[in-house]
């Protein structure tokens, strides 16, 4: 890429779904700390928030919208937060030469725009992002990156098959590097954020929002079997293996090969019937002792009726029904990372560059408050 002009236009892009408390703290400060750069724009996507985001932006940030510093975008279609899709939806509409993703809980820091411009002017073949190993303590800023817009579009943005939490950013950086770009770590000075836990991180996630029941059983010291029953009557069943060695990505487990099963489920009184895609059935008989609530899996013999099933040995297929909200939230966040890590590994192995087929960030999108229809899909 040829050397760019001295002062590139920089777009700071923030997607928000029910994170108004964070945005109230970060957006005004981020603008004030960098408006002096001049050739800069801020974009906010309201990803169908229900916490008053639109009213706050229109009331408190209207001055910046009127002078062209801030653009407000809104979509009313999503039910749950989709990191990759939402970011693609917004970043493709940025008009800057350089795109910077800034999560709602991130401060960009004073004079960050000038810092970014200097880095890309000195070496146009770079990508600014977090060093996931050396800057591991700044994990909550991993979503912050800056890249040429043409590079972002060349790799078709974030992988939209990664529809849950984790590794979608690292995957993007890897694919931009395939263009010949060199990843440069953002200075720690610009990695300030509002710390928060998994409760806020997972509050809008589809995996959590669609979960009806969470069942778990101990297999041995390195294996755990999981059944996730969704509100749409789908289920996922798998065995998770604990890592034998510490993982570079700090993932706690992996899905055992050939253990992942899908199907539908239904309730029969207090019992649960699992119907697999291969037409096999299992019935989980509900029992309740003085200490805990359990579901016991019973497998029918060939052509046997449900009434004649013989239960397996207690303890061999005994699942615990987990109802502890914090445990479930933490597990589902970890599970989403496991899923996305598998997709990341596949993209690395295949050296896939343009990961998405067709238009990225599809959906109905409005700009500012007159509800000008910007795109429709």
Protein backbone atom coordinates (compact mmCIF):
# COMPACT_ATOMS: atom_id res chain seq x y z
CA UNK A 1 0.00 0.00 0.00
CA UNK A 2 1.34 3.43 -0.92
CA UNK A 3 2.07 5.95 1.82
CA UNK A 4 -1.02 7.86 2.91
CA UNK A 5 -1.49 11.58 3.48
CA UNK A 6 -0.53 13.12 6.78
CA UNK A 7 -3.97 13.31 8.38
CA UNK A 8 -6.21 10.36 7.60
CA UNK A 9 -9.91 10.43 8.42
CA UNK A 10 -10.54 8.13 11.38
CA UNK A 11 -13.88 6.51 12.24
CA UNK A 12 -14.54 5.38 15.81
CA UNK A 13 -17.37 2.83 15.77
CA UNK A 14 -19.36 1.60 18.78
CA UNK A 15 -22.16 -0.98 18.79
CA UNK A 16 -24.50 -0.88 21.77
CA UNK A 17 -27.27 -3.20 22.97
CA UNK A 18 -28.52 -2.27 26.44
CA UNK A 19 -25.18 -0.78 27.52
CA UNK A 20 -26.37 2.77 28.02
CA UNK A 21 -24.79 3.00 31.48
CA UNK A 22 -21.40 2.37 29.90
CA UNK A 23 -21.93 4.60 26.87
CA UNK A 24 -22.94 7.56 29.04
CA UNK A 25 -19.47 7.40 30.59
CA UNK A 26 -17.35 6.62 27.55
CA UNK A 27 -18.84 8.31 24.47
CA UNK A 28 -18.85 11.98 25.62
CA UNK A 29 -15.32 11.63 26.99
CA UNK A 30 -14.02 9.84 23.90
CA UNK A 31 -15.36 12.61 21.69
CA UNK A 32 -13.99 15.43 23.85
CA UNK A 33 -10.59 13.74 24.12
CA UNK A 34 -10.20 13.45 20.35
CA UNK A 35 -12.32 16.10 18.67
CA UNK A 36 -9.24 18.31 18.41
CA UNK A 37 -7.79 15.99 15.79
CA UNK A 38 -10.29 17.40 13.34
CA UNK A 39 -10.63 14.73 10.66
CA UNK A 40 -12.59 12.29 12.82
CA UNK A 41 -16.09 10.83 13.09
CA UNK A 42 -17.91 8.79 15.74
CA UNK A 43 -20.57 6.23 14.88
CA UNK A 44 -22.97 4.51 17.29
CA UNK A 45 -25.22 1.61 16.35
CA UNK A 46 -28.27 1.07 18.55
CA UNK A 47 -28.69 -2.70 18.10
CA UNK A 48 -32.34 -2.69 19.19
CA UNK A 49 -31.65 -1.48 22.72
CA UNK A 50 -34.48 -1.19 25.21
CA UNK A 51 -32.73 0.89 27.88
CA UNK A 52 -33.37 4.41 26.60
CA UNK A 53 -30.29 4.67 24.38
CA UNK A 54 -32.09 6.50 21.56
CA UNK A 55 -33.63 9.08 23.89
CA UNK A 56 -30.29 9.74 25.59
CA UNK A 57 -28.37 10.19 22.32
CA UNK A 58 -31.05 12.49 20.90
CA UNK A 59 -31.18 14.59 24.08
CA UNK A 60 -27.57 14.64 25.26
CA UNK A 61 -25.53 14.13 22.08
CA UNK A 62 -27.61 16.06 19.52
CA UNK A 63 -25.00 18.83 19.28
CA UNK A 64 -22.41 16.40 17.97
CA UNK A 65 -24.91 14.93 15.50
CA UNK A 66 -25.80 18.41 14.21
CA UNK A 67 -22.17 19.30 13.59
CA UNK A 68 -21.39 16.02 11.87
CA UNK A 69 -19.08 14.60 14.54
CA UNK A 70 -21.47 11.82 15.58
CA UNK A 71 -23.79 9.61 13.52
CA UNK A 72 -26.51 7.55 15.18
CA UNK A 73 -27.68 4.34 13.52
CA UNK A 74 -30.47 2.05 14.63
CA UNK A 75 -31.86 -1.36 13.76
CA UNK A 76 -35.01 -2.75 15.37
CA UNK A 77 -34.71 -6.33 14.14
CA UNK A 78 -32.32 -8.22 16.48
CA UNK A 79 -33.66 -10.10 19.48
CA UNK A 80 -30.19 -10.98 20.79
CA UNK A 81 -26.73 -9.48 20.48
CA UNK A 82 -24.62 -10.72 17.57
CA UNK A 83 -21.12 -9.25 17.86
CA UNK A 84 -19.90 -10.03 14.37
CA UNK A 85 -23.07 -9.04 12.50
CA UNK A 86 -23.61 -5.84 14.49
CA UNK A 87 -20.06 -4.62 13.99
CA UNK A 88 -20.15 -5.42 10.27
CA UNK A 89 -23.46 -3.57 10.01
CA UNK A 90 -21.90 -0.41 11.44
CA UNK A 91 -18.28 -0.44 10.27
CA UNK A 92 -19.16 -0.81 6.60
CA UNK A 93 -20.97 2.55 6.79
CA UNK A 94 -18.01 4.43 8.27
CA UNK A 95 -16.50 6.98 5.92
CA UNK A 96 -13.01 7.09 7.41
CA UNK A 97 -9.83 5.80 5.80
CA UNK A 98 -9.06 4.07 9.12
CA UNK A 99 -11.69 2.18 11.11
CA UNK A 100 -11.45 1.76 14.87
CA UNK A 101 -13.83 -0.51 16.75
CA UNK A 102 -14.43 0.75 20.29
CA UNK A 103 -16.67 -1.29 22.59
CA UNK A 104 -19.18 0.64 24.69
CA UNK A 105 -17.18 0.02 27.88
CA UNK A 106 -13.89 1.31 26.41
CA UNK A 107 -12.26 4.71 26.74
CA UNK A 108 -10.00 5.49 23.79
CA UNK A 109 -7.83 7.99 25.63
CA UNK A 110 -6.70 11.56 25.03
CA UNK A 111 -5.20 12.19 21.58
CA UNK A 112 -5.75 8.58 20.50
CA UNK A 113 -6.73 9.75 17.01
CA UNK A 114 -3.38 11.53 16.62
CA UNK A 115 -1.59 8.42 17.89
CA UNK A 116 -3.43 6.20 15.38
CA UNK A 117 -2.70 8.54 12.50
CA UNK A 118 0.98 8.66 13.40
CA UNK A 119 1.25 4.86 13.55
CA UNK A 120 -0.37 4.39 10.13
CA UNK A 121 1.60 7.27 8.58
CA UNK A 122 4.92 5.85 9.75
CA UNK A 123 4.04 2.35 8.54
CA UNK A 124 0.95 1.96 6.31
CA UNK A 125 1.22 -1.86 6.38
CA UNK A 126 0.04 -2.28 9.97
CA UNK A 127 -2.97 -3.30 12.00
CA UNK A 128 -3.37 -1.86 15.49
CA UNK A 129 -4.75 -4.34 18.03
CA UNK A 130 -4.13 -5.97 21.39
CA UNK A 131 -1.28 -8.40 21.96
CA UNK A 132 -3.36 -11.23 23.45
CA UNK A 133 -0.37 -12.67 25.33
CA UNK A 134 1.68 -9.68 26.47
CA UNK A 135 -1.41 -7.58 27.19
CA UNK A 136 -3.56 -10.36 28.66
CA UNK A 137 -4.31 -8.20 31.70
CA UNK A 138 -6.27 -5.90 29.37
CA UNK A 139 -8.62 -8.67 28.21
CA UNK A 140 -11.65 -6.37 28.37
CA UNK A 141 -10.08 -4.16 25.69
CA UNK A 142 -9.45 -7.00 23.22
CA UNK A 143 -12.22 -5.71 20.94
CA UNK A 144 -10.38 -2.45 20.22
CA UNK A 145 -8.59 -2.39 16.89
CA UNK A 146 -7.74 0.02 14.06
CA UNK A 147 -7.28 -0.97 10.41
CA UNK A 148 -7.58 0.48 6.93
CA UNK A 149 -11.21 0.34 5.83
CA UNK A 150 -10.16 -1.26 2.54
CA UNK A 151 -8.45 -4.06 4.51
CA UNK A 152 -11.55 -4.61 6.64
CA UNK A 153 -13.73 -4.90 3.55
CA UNK A 154 -11.20 -7.09 1.73
CA UNK A 155 -11.53 -9.79 4.41
CA UNK A 156 -15.35 -9.26 4.53
CA UNK A 157 -15.22 -8.06 8.12
CA UNK A 158 -15.98 -10.21 11.14
CA UNK A 159 -16.92 -13.85 10.60
CA UNK A 160 -20.71 -13.79 10.96
CA UNK A 161 -20.83 -17.52 11.64
CA UNK A 162 -19.34 -16.58 15.02
CA UNK A 163 -22.65 -15.55 16.52
CA UNK A 164 -21.67 -15.75 20.18
CA UNK A 165 -18.94 -14.46 22.48
CA UNK A 166 -15.19 -14.91 21.98
CA UNK A 167 -12.38 -14.95 19.38
CA UNK A 168 -14.30 -13.12 16.66
CA UNK A 169 -11.84 -10.26 17.04
CA UNK A 170 -8.71 -12.46 16.96
CA UNK A 171 -10.05 -14.21 13.88
CA UNK A 172 -10.50 -10.83 12.15
CA UNK A 173 -6.94 -9.77 13.00
CA UNK A 174 -5.54 -13.06 11.72
CA UNK A 175 -7.28 -12.67 8.37
CA UNK A 176 -6.16 -9.03 7.97
CA UNK A 177 -2.61 -10.25 8.59
CA UNK A 178 -3.05 -12.59 5.61
CA UNK A 179 -3.12 -9.40 3.50
CA UNK A 180 0.47 -8.82 4.55
CA UNK A 181 -0.31 -6.49 7.42
CA UNK A 182 1.79 -6.50 10.59
CA UNK A 183 -0.04 -6.48 13.92
CA UNK A 184 1.23 -3.72 16.20
CA UNK A 185 0.15 -3.62 19.84
CA UNK A 186 -1.84 -0.60 20.97
CA UNK A 187 0.04 1.26 23.69
CA UNK A 188 -1.19 0.39 27.19
CA UNK A 189 -1.88 4.09 27.70
CA UNK A 190 -4.95 3.72 25.49
CA UNK A 191 -6.37 0.54 27.04
CA UNK A 192 -8.68 1.92 29.71
CA UNK A 193 -12.14 0.46 30.20
CA UNK A 194 -15.03 0.01 32.62
CA UNK A 195 -14.52 -3.34 34.29
CA UNK A 196 -17.55 -5.65 34.51
CA UNK A 197 -18.41 -9.31 34.92
CA UNK A 198 -20.07 -12.01 32.87
CA UNK A 199 -23.55 -11.00 34.03
CA UNK A 200 -23.40 -7.88 31.84
CA UNK A 201 -21.33 -9.61 29.17
CA UNK A 202 -23.92 -12.31 28.68
CA UNK A 203 -27.18 -10.46 29.32
CA UNK A 204 -28.08 -10.14 25.63
CA UNK A 205 -26.56 -13.42 24.39
CA UNK A 206 -28.76 -15.80 22.40
CA UNK A 207 -27.18 -18.84 24.07
CA UNK A 208 -28.37 -17.62 27.46
CA UNK A 209 -31.61 -16.03 26.32
CA UNK A 210 -32.76 -19.21 24.59
CA UNK A 211 -31.69 -21.61 27.36
CA UNK A 212 -34.55 -23.43 29.10
CA UNK A 213 -32.71 -26.08 31.15
CA UNK A 214 -29.06 -26.82 31.83
CA UNK A 215 -28.14 -30.43 32.69
CA UNK A 216 -24.74 -31.76 33.61
CA UNK A 217 -23.23 -35.05 34.72
CA UNK A 218 -19.80 -36.05 35.96
CA UNK A 219 -18.11 -38.70 33.79
CA UNK A 220 -14.61 -38.71 35.28
CA UNK A 221 -11.97 -36.23 36.40
CA UNK A 222 -11.38 -35.04 32.83
CA UNK A 223 -14.82 -35.42 31.21
CA UNK A 224 -18.21 -33.82 31.77
CA UNK A 225 -21.40 -34.44 29.79
CA UNK A 226 -23.67 -31.50 29.10
CA UNK A 227 -27.24 -31.21 27.80
CA UNK A 228 -28.60 -27.78 26.84
CA UNK A 229 -32.37 -27.62 26.35
CA UNK A 230 -33.50 -24.51 24.45
CA UNK A 231 -36.81 -22.69 24.59
CA UNK A 232 -37.39 -23.49 20.90
CA UNK A 233 -37.38 -27.22 21.82
CA UNK A 234 -33.95 -27.88 20.34
CA UNK A 235 -31.23 -29.53 22.36
CA UNK A 236 -27.46 -29.87 22.21
CA UNK A 237 -25.62 -32.71 23.92
CA UNK A 238 -21.85 -33.14 24.19
CA UNK A 239 -18.93 -34.31 26.27
CA UNK A 240 -16.41 -31.68 27.33
CA UNK A 241 -12.79 -32.64 27.89
CA UNK A 242 -10.57 -30.72 30.25
CA UNK A 243 -7.28 -29.67 28.62
CA UNK A 244 -4.25 -31.83 29.37
CA UNK A 245 -1.99 -28.79 29.07
CA UNK A 246 -2.65 -25.07 29.64
CA UNK A 247 -4.20 -23.51 26.54
CA UNK A 248 -2.75 -20.48 24.80
CA UNK A 249 -6.27 -19.06 24.63
CA UNK A 250 -7.10 -20.03 28.22
CA UNK A 251 -10.05 -22.18 27.19
CA UNK A 252 -11.16 -24.52 29.96
CA UNK A 253 -12.40 -27.38 27.80
CA UNK A 254 -12.94 -28.77 24.31
CA UNK A 255 -15.76 -30.77 22.76
CA UNK A 256 -14.90 -34.45 22.47
CA UNK A 257 -14.75 -35.69 18.89
CA UNK A 258 -18.04 -37.23 17.70
CA UNK A 259 -19.76 -36.47 21.02
CA UNK A 260 -21.75 -33.46 19.81
CA UNK A 261 -25.41 -34.36 19.16
CA UNK A 262 -28.45 -32.32 18.13
CA UNK A 263 -32.18 -32.95 18.22
CA UNK A 264 -35.51 -31.84 19.62
CA UNK A 265 -36.98 -32.29 23.08
CA UNK A 266 -40.39 -32.23 24.66
CA UNK A 267 -41.83 -32.40 28.13
CA UNK A 268 -44.01 -35.34 29.18
CA UNK A 269 -45.27 -34.48 32.64
CA UNK A 270 -42.09 -34.03 34.65
CA UNK A 271 -40.08 -36.23 32.28
CA UNK A 272 -38.14 -35.08 29.22
CA UNK A 273 -37.95 -36.93 25.91
CA UNK A 274 -34.94 -36.33 23.67
CA UNK A 275 -35.40 -37.11 19.99
CA UNK A 276 -32.15 -37.26 18.03
CA UNK A 277 -31.79 -36.48 14.36
CA UNK A 278 -31.15 -40.18 13.70
CA UNK A 279 -34.57 -40.94 15.26
CA UNK A 280 -33.06 -42.46 18.40
CA UNK A 281 -34.92 -41.49 21.56
CA UNK A 282 -33.94 -41.08 25.19
CA UNK A 283 -36.25 -40.29 28.05
CA UNK A 284 -35.02 -38.43 31.10
CA UNK A 285 -37.07 -39.46 34.12
CA UNK A 286 -37.43 -36.80 36.75
CA UNK A 287 -36.67 -37.82 40.35
CA UNK A 288 -36.53 -35.74 43.47
CA UNK A 289 -34.76 -36.83 46.65
CA UNK A 290 -34.20 -34.78 49.77
CA UNK A 291 -30.88 -33.40 48.55
CA UNK A 292 -31.26 -32.55 44.89
CA UNK A 293 -33.35 -32.55 41.75
CA UNK A 294 -32.16 -35.02 39.12
CA UNK A 295 -32.98 -36.34 35.71
CA UNK A 296 -32.12 -39.98 35.04
CA UNK A 297 -31.58 -41.04 31.45
CA UNK A 298 -33.27 -44.29 30.48
CA UNK A 299 -32.66 -45.99 27.15
CA UNK A 300 -35.44 -48.13 25.62
CA UNK A 301 -34.64 -51.55 24.25
CA UNK A 302 -35.34 -52.09 20.57
CA UNK A 303 -39.05 -51.54 19.79
CA UNK A 304 -39.85 -51.26 23.51
CA UNK A 305 -42.48 -48.86 24.75
CA UNK A 306 -41.51 -46.08 27.11
CA UNK A 307 -43.33 -47.90 29.91
CA UNK A 308 -40.99 -50.91 29.64
CA UNK A 309 -37.67 -49.06 29.70
CA UNK A 310 -34.95 -50.28 32.04
CA UNK A 311 -32.95 -47.53 33.73
CA UNK A 312 -29.19 -47.50 33.58
CA UNK A 313 -27.23 -47.75 36.78
CA UNK A 314 -27.74 -44.74 39.03
CA UNK A 315 -24.65 -42.55 38.84
CA UNK A 316 -23.75 -43.74 35.36
CA UNK A 317 -26.21 -41.54 33.54
CA UNK A 318 -27.38 -39.24 36.28
CA UNK A 319 -27.73 -35.62 35.27
CA UNK A 320 -28.02 -32.75 37.70
CA UNK A 321 -30.41 -29.94 36.87
CA UNK A 322 -28.45 -26.72 37.43
CA UNK A 323 -30.44 -23.62 38.40
CA UNK A 324 -27.68 -21.36 39.80
CA UNK A 325 -27.80 -18.30 37.52
CA UNK A 326 -24.19 -17.22 37.94
CA UNK A 327 -22.88 -20.74 37.31
CA UNK A 328 -24.99 -21.03 34.15
CA UNK A 329 -23.92 -17.59 32.89
CA UNK A 330 -20.23 -18.32 33.40
CA UNK A 331 -20.56 -21.72 31.77
CA UNK A 332 -22.41 -20.39 28.72
CA UNK A 333 -19.86 -17.62 28.20
CA UNK A 334 -17.15 -20.29 28.32
CA UNK A 335 -19.12 -22.55 26.00
CA UNK A 336 -19.52 -19.79 23.43
CA UNK A 337 -15.75 -19.31 23.48
CA UNK A 338 -15.26 -23.03 22.87
CA UNK A 339 -17.55 -22.89 19.83
CA UNK A 340 -15.87 -19.83 18.35
CA UNK A 341 -12.40 -21.19 19.01
CA UNK A 342 -13.18 -24.20 16.83
CA UNK A 343 -14.22 -21.84 14.02
CA UNK A 344 -11.08 -19.77 14.56
CA UNK A 345 -8.89 -22.87 14.26
CA UNK A 346 -10.64 -23.87 11.04
CA UNK A 347 -10.10 -20.42 9.52
CA UNK A 348 -6.43 -20.57 10.47
CA UNK A 349 -5.98 -24.03 8.98
CA UNK A 350 -7.69 -23.11 5.70
CA UNK A 351 -6.14 -19.62 5.59
CA UNK A 352 -9.55 -18.28 4.70
CA UNK A 353 -9.43 -14.59 3.84
CA UNK A 354 -12.91 -13.48 2.74
CA UNK A 355 -14.96 -15.50 5.20
CA UNK A 356 -18.49 -14.21 4.56
CA UNK A 357 -20.39 -14.89 1.38
CA UNK A 358 -22.43 -12.03 -0.04
CA UNK A 359 -23.19 -8.75 1.70
CA UNK A 360 -22.05 -8.34 5.30
CA UNK A 361 -24.13 -6.77 8.06
CA UNK A 362 -27.47 -7.30 6.36
CA UNK A 363 -30.64 -5.87 7.88
CA UNK A 364 -32.86 -2.82 8.07
CA UNK A 365 -30.87 0.17 9.27
CA UNK A 366 -31.91 3.76 9.98
CA UNK A 367 -29.68 6.82 10.35
CA UNK A 368 -30.27 9.55 12.92
CA UNK A 369 -33.72 10.38 14.22
CA UNK A 370 -35.74 11.16 11.11
CA UNK A 371 -35.67 7.41 10.46
CA UNK A 372 -34.07 7.80 7.06
CA UNK A 373 -33.92 4.23 5.72
CA UNK A 374 -30.25 3.65 5.06
CA UNK A 375 -30.36 0.00 4.03
CA UNK A 376 -32.93 -2.76 3.89
CA UNK A 377 -32.36 -6.48 3.51
